[in-house]
Amino acid sequence: MDDFYEVFAGWARKTSLESALKRFKGRLTAEELDEFEAEYRRHLSGVITAGPPIIHGPREPWYAGPNASADTYWPALERYIRGDLSWPDDRIQSLDGSSNKVIAYTPRPNESSWDAKGLVVGYVQSGKTTNFTAVIAKAADVGYKFVIVLSGIHNGLRKQTQERLDEQLHMLTPTKWKQLTNADDDFRAPAMQSRAMIRTCGWFSARRREWAHL
């Protein structure tokens, strides 16, 4: 596949496949467009058919998987779990497929307005934390800018989850995240005025990803 496919796929993921076909109509031949469209639809079909079952409403899946030329957070996490944690390929593929499918049924982050809810169910010690860490990484890659993690009512679990997220997200790309909590201190109401807080968050949203862990 032509290296330019990653550019085409990145635009299709950011906007829509139809938008990508229109945008590159004058830059690619009809044969190349047909080939890129077929390849994108193949990846999208792979996301939909792989991974765990999902019960969903009328929302159409749009995420065709990670983009090697554009993504930052999932590639960093994948390298970490493959190298530092020594995960085998089949386990990584399972994580990749299940997190792809969750992202595929979320709204596009650049939509003007949306309202969506979801629930992922897993057994104890079944990999739920790693799964939602992968979802956070991929959500950041596609443009989501603020993530809140609710980890239960006990501070011990909150601290444990915070440390996992620090290790698998923040420490892998430390200049890309603005943390509002840490392992020793939970979220607290800001001391500054609300207007100042909005201005500060707006600046960070433009330059970094943000996540609060409650």
Short mmCIF file of C-alpha atoms in Angstrom, two decimals:
data_model
loop_
_atom_site.label_atom_id
_atom_site.label_comp_id
_atom_site.label_asym_id
_atom_site.label_seq_id
_atom_site.Cartn_x
_atom_site.Cartn_y
_atom_site.Cartn_z
CA MET A 1 0.00 0.00 0.00
CA ASP A 2 1.23 3.49 -0.92
CA ASP A 3 2.74 5.43 2.00
CA PHE A 4 0.28 8.24 1.24
CA TYR A 5 -2.51 5.95 2.42
CA GLU A 6 -1.69 6.88 6.04
CA VAL A 7 -2.38 10.54 5.19
CA PHE A 8 -5.67 9.62 3.52
CA ALA A 9 -6.67 7.35 6.43
CA GLY A 10 -5.77 10.04 8.95
CA TRP A 11 -8.06 12.54 7.24
CA ALA A 12 -10.86 9.97 6.94
CA ARG A 13 -10.56 9.20 10.64
CA LYS A 14 -10.54 12.87 11.61
CA THR A 15 -13.50 13.87 9.43
CA SER A 16 -15.15 11.07 7.45
CA LEU A 17 -14.37 8.72 4.60
CA GLU A 18 -16.59 10.77 2.29
CA SER A 19 -14.70 13.94 3.23
CA ALA A 20 -11.35 12.25 2.54
CA LEU A 21 -12.52 11.08 -0.88
CA LYS A 22 -13.57 14.63 -1.78
CA ARG A 23 -10.40 16.22 -0.38
CA PHE A 24 -8.00 13.99 -2.30
CA LYS A 25 -10.03 13.65 -5.47
CA GLY A 26 -7.77 16.04 -7.40
CA ARG A 27 -4.54 14.70 -5.94
CA LEU A 28 -5.05 10.98 -6.52
CA THR A 29 -6.18 9.03 -9.53
CA ALA A 30 -9.57 7.34 -9.53
CA GLU A 31 -7.83 3.98 -9.21
CA GLU A 32 -5.81 5.15 -6.20
CA LEU A 33 -8.92 6.56 -4.52
CA ASP A 34 -10.77 3.28 -5.07
CA GLU A 35 -7.82 1.37 -3.61
CA PHE A 36 -7.56 3.67 -0.56
CA GLU A 37 -11.31 3.53 0.05
CA ALA A 38 -11.33 -0.27 -0.14
CA GLU A 39 -8.35 -0.49 2.24
CA TYR A 40 -9.98 1.89 4.73
CA ARG A 41 -13.25 -0.03 4.63
CA ARG A 42 -11.30 -3.26 5.14
CA HIS A 43 -9.66 -1.87 8.28
CA LEU A 44 -13.00 -0.53 9.54
CA SER A 45 -14.64 -3.91 8.98
CA GLY A 46 -11.81 -5.55 10.88
CA VAL A 47 -12.43 -3.26 13.87
CA ILE A 48 -16.16 -3.97 13.86
CA THR A 49 -15.87 -7.76 13.60
CA ALA A 50 -12.96 -8.13 16.03
CA GLY A 51 -12.93 -7.63 19.77
CA PRO A 52 -15.71 -8.26 22.30
CA PRO A 53 -19.43 -8.04 21.51
CA ILE A 54 -20.84 -4.51 21.67
CA ILE A 55 -24.49 -3.58 22.09
CA HIS A 56 -24.88 -0.17 20.55
CA GLY A 57 -27.48 2.28 19.36
CA PRO A 58 -27.84 3.95 15.99
CA ARG A 59 -24.30 5.41 15.99
CA GLU A 60 -22.20 4.24 13.05
CA PRO A 61 -18.62 3.08 13.78
CA TRP A 62 -16.00 5.41 12.33
CA TYR A 63 -12.60 4.43 13.80
CA ALA A 64 -10.58 2.17 11.53
CA GLY A 65 -7.71 1.67 13.95
CA PRO A 66 -4.44 3.37 14.90
CA ASN A 67 -2.58 5.52 12.38
CA ALA A 68 1.17 4.89 12.47
CA SER A 69 2.07 8.26 10.94
CA ALA A 70 -0.15 10.40 13.18
CA ASP A 71 -0.61 8.71 16.56
CA THR A 72 1.50 9.31 19.67
CA TYR A 73 -0.07 7.74 22.76
CA TRP A 74 -1.11 4.26 21.65
CA PRO A 75 2.20 3.54 19.87
CA ALA A 76 4.06 4.55 23.06
CA LEU A 77 1.84 2.31 25.18
CA GLU A 78 2.16 -0.58 22.72
CA ARG A 79 5.97 -0.34 22.77
CA TYR A 80 5.90 -0.32 26.57
CA ILE A 81 3.69 -3.38 27.03
CA ARG A 82 5.55 -5.24 24.29
CA GLY A 83 9.04 -4.41 25.56
CA ASP A 84 8.88 -3.65 29.28
CA LEU A 85 5.98 -5.95 30.15
CA SER A 86 6.92 -8.64 27.59
CA TRP A 87 3.34 -9.18 26.42
CA PRO A 88 2.99 -11.77 23.64
CA ASP A 89 1.58 -10.73 20.27
CA ASP A 90 -1.79 -12.40 20.76
CA ARG A 91 -2.42 -10.54 24.01
CA ILE A 92 -1.46 -7.21 22.44
CA GLN A 93 -3.70 -7.93 19.46
CA SER A 94 -6.61 -8.67 21.80
CA LEU A 95 -6.07 -5.38 23.65
CA ASP A 96 -5.71 -3.49 20.39
CA GLY A 97 -8.88 -5.00 18.95
CA SER A 98 -11.08 -4.47 22.01
CA SER A 99 -9.96 -0.85 22.52
CA ASN A 100 -10.39 -0.13 18.80
CA LYS A 101 -13.97 -1.28 19.00
CA VAL A 102 -14.77 0.94 21.99
CA ILE A 103 -13.33 3.99 20.22
CA ALA A 104 -15.19 3.12 17.01
CA TYR A 105 -18.54 3.58 18.74
CA THR A 106 -17.70 6.83 20.54
CA PRO A 107 -18.60 10.14 18.88
CA ARG A 108 -15.98 11.86 16.78
CA PRO A 109 -14.36 14.43 19.06
CA ASN A 110 -14.66 17.19 16.45
CA GLU A 111 -18.45 16.97 16.24
CA SER A 112 -20.10 20.25 17.20
CA SER A 113 -22.26 18.54 19.84
CA TRP A 114 -22.91 15.01 20.98
CA ASP A 115 -24.22 12.95 23.86
CA ALA A 116 -23.08 9.37 24.32
CA LYS A 117 -22.87 6.84 27.13
CA GLY A 118 -21.21 3.43 27.33
CA LEU A 119 -20.42 0.62 29.72
CA VAL A 120 -17.62 -1.96 29.52
CA VAL A 121 -18.02 -5.00 31.79
CA GLY A 122 -15.17 -7.30 32.83
CA TYR A 123 -14.32 -9.89 35.44
CA VAL A 124 -11.97 -9.24 38.36
CA GLN A 125 -8.32 -9.25 37.19
CA SER A 126 -9.47 -9.54 33.58
CA GLY A 127 -7.47 -6.55 32.32
CA LYS A 128 -10.05 -3.77 32.70
CA THR A 129 -7.48 -1.14 33.76
CA THR A 130 -5.19 -1.94 30.85
CA ASN A 131 -8.17 -1.87 28.51
CA PHE A 132 -9.36 1.58 29.54
CA THR A 133 -5.76 2.82 29.53
CA ALA A 134 -5.55 1.78 25.87
CA VAL A 135 -8.90 3.48 25.22
CA ILE A 136 -7.58 6.69 26.84
CA ALA A 137 -4.43 6.55 24.70
CA LYS A 138 -6.39 6.09 21.49
CA ALA A 139 -8.97 8.71 22.48
CA ALA A 140 -6.13 11.20 22.96
CA ASP A 141 -4.71 10.21 19.58
CA VAL A 142 -7.96 11.04 17.79
CA GLY A 143 -8.42 14.39 19.53
CA TYR A 144 -10.14 13.95 22.89
CA LYS A 145 -8.59 16.47 25.26
CA PHE A 146 -9.97 15.76 28.74
CA VAL A 147 -10.38 12.42 30.52
CA ILE A 148 -11.82 11.75 33.98
CA VAL A 149 -11.25 8.37 35.60
CA LEU A 150 -13.57 7.35 38.46
CA SER A 151 -11.87 4.50 40.30
CA GLY A 152 -14.09 3.72 43.26
CA ILE A 153 -14.67 5.01 46.76
CA HIS A 154 -11.45 3.77 48.42
CA ASN A 155 -8.30 5.85 48.24
CA GLY A 156 -6.09 2.75 48.02
CA LEU A 157 -7.67 1.74 44.71
CA ARG A 158 -7.57 5.34 43.51
CA LYS A 159 -3.83 5.51 44.23
CA GLN A 160 -3.17 2.15 42.57
CA THR A 161 -5.02 3.19 39.43
CA GLN A 162 -3.30 6.58 39.41
CA GLU A 163 0.10 4.88 39.54
CA ARG A 164 -0.83 2.62 36.63
CA LEU A 165 -1.94 5.57 34.53
CA ASP A 166 1.19 7.52 35.47
CA GLU A 167 3.33 4.57 34.39
CA GLN A 168 1.52 3.72 31.17
CA LEU A 169 0.46 7.16 29.95
CA HIS A 170 2.16 10.13 31.60
CA MET A 171 5.68 8.71 31.97
CA LEU A 172 5.74 7.48 28.36
CA THR A 173 4.96 10.94 26.93
CA PRO A 174 5.48 13.30 29.89
CA THR A 175 5.38 16.59 27.98
CA LYS A 176 2.00 15.75 26.45
CA TRP A 177 -0.14 15.45 29.60
CA LYS A 178 -1.37 17.93 32.19
CA GLN A 179 -2.26 16.01 35.35
CA LEU A 180 -4.77 17.35 37.85
CA THR A 181 -4.10 14.61 40.44
CA ASN A 182 -1.21 12.44 41.58
CA ALA A 183 -0.70 9.25 43.60
CA ASP A 184 -0.64 11.11 46.92
CA ASP A 185 -3.32 13.72 46.34
CA ASP A 186 -6.81 13.45 44.89
CA PHE A 187 -8.55 16.16 42.89
CA ARG A 188 -9.40 19.30 44.86
CA ALA A 189 -11.41 22.38 43.99
CA PRO A 190 -9.06 24.97 42.44
CA ALA A 191 -8.05 27.91 44.60
CA MET A 192 -8.09 30.30 41.65
CA GLN A 193 -11.23 31.94 40.34
CA SER A 194 -13.29 29.99 37.84
CA ARG A 195 -12.59 32.39 34.99
CA ALA A 196 -8.86 32.05 35.48
CA MET A 197 -9.22 28.25 35.61
CA ILE A 198 -11.11 28.25 32.30
CA ARG A 199 -8.40 30.31 30.65
CA THR A 200 -5.68 28.03 32.01
CA CYS A 201 -7.42 24.83 30.92
CA GLY A 202 -8.12 26.31 27.50
CA TRP A 203 -4.42 26.99 27.00
CA PHE A 204 -3.41 23.52 28.08
CA SER A 205 -6.10 21.94 25.93
CA ALA A 206 -4.58 23.60 22.90
CA ARG A 207 -1.10 22.33 23.68
CA ARG A 208 -1.40 19.18 25.80
CA ARG A 209 -3.79 16.43 26.74
CA GLU A 210 -5.41 16.69 30.16
CA TRP A 211 -6.77 14.05 32.47
CA ALA A 212 -8.16 14.21 35.96
CA HIS A 213 -8.24 11.09 38.12
CA LEU A 214 -10.90 11.10 40.82
#
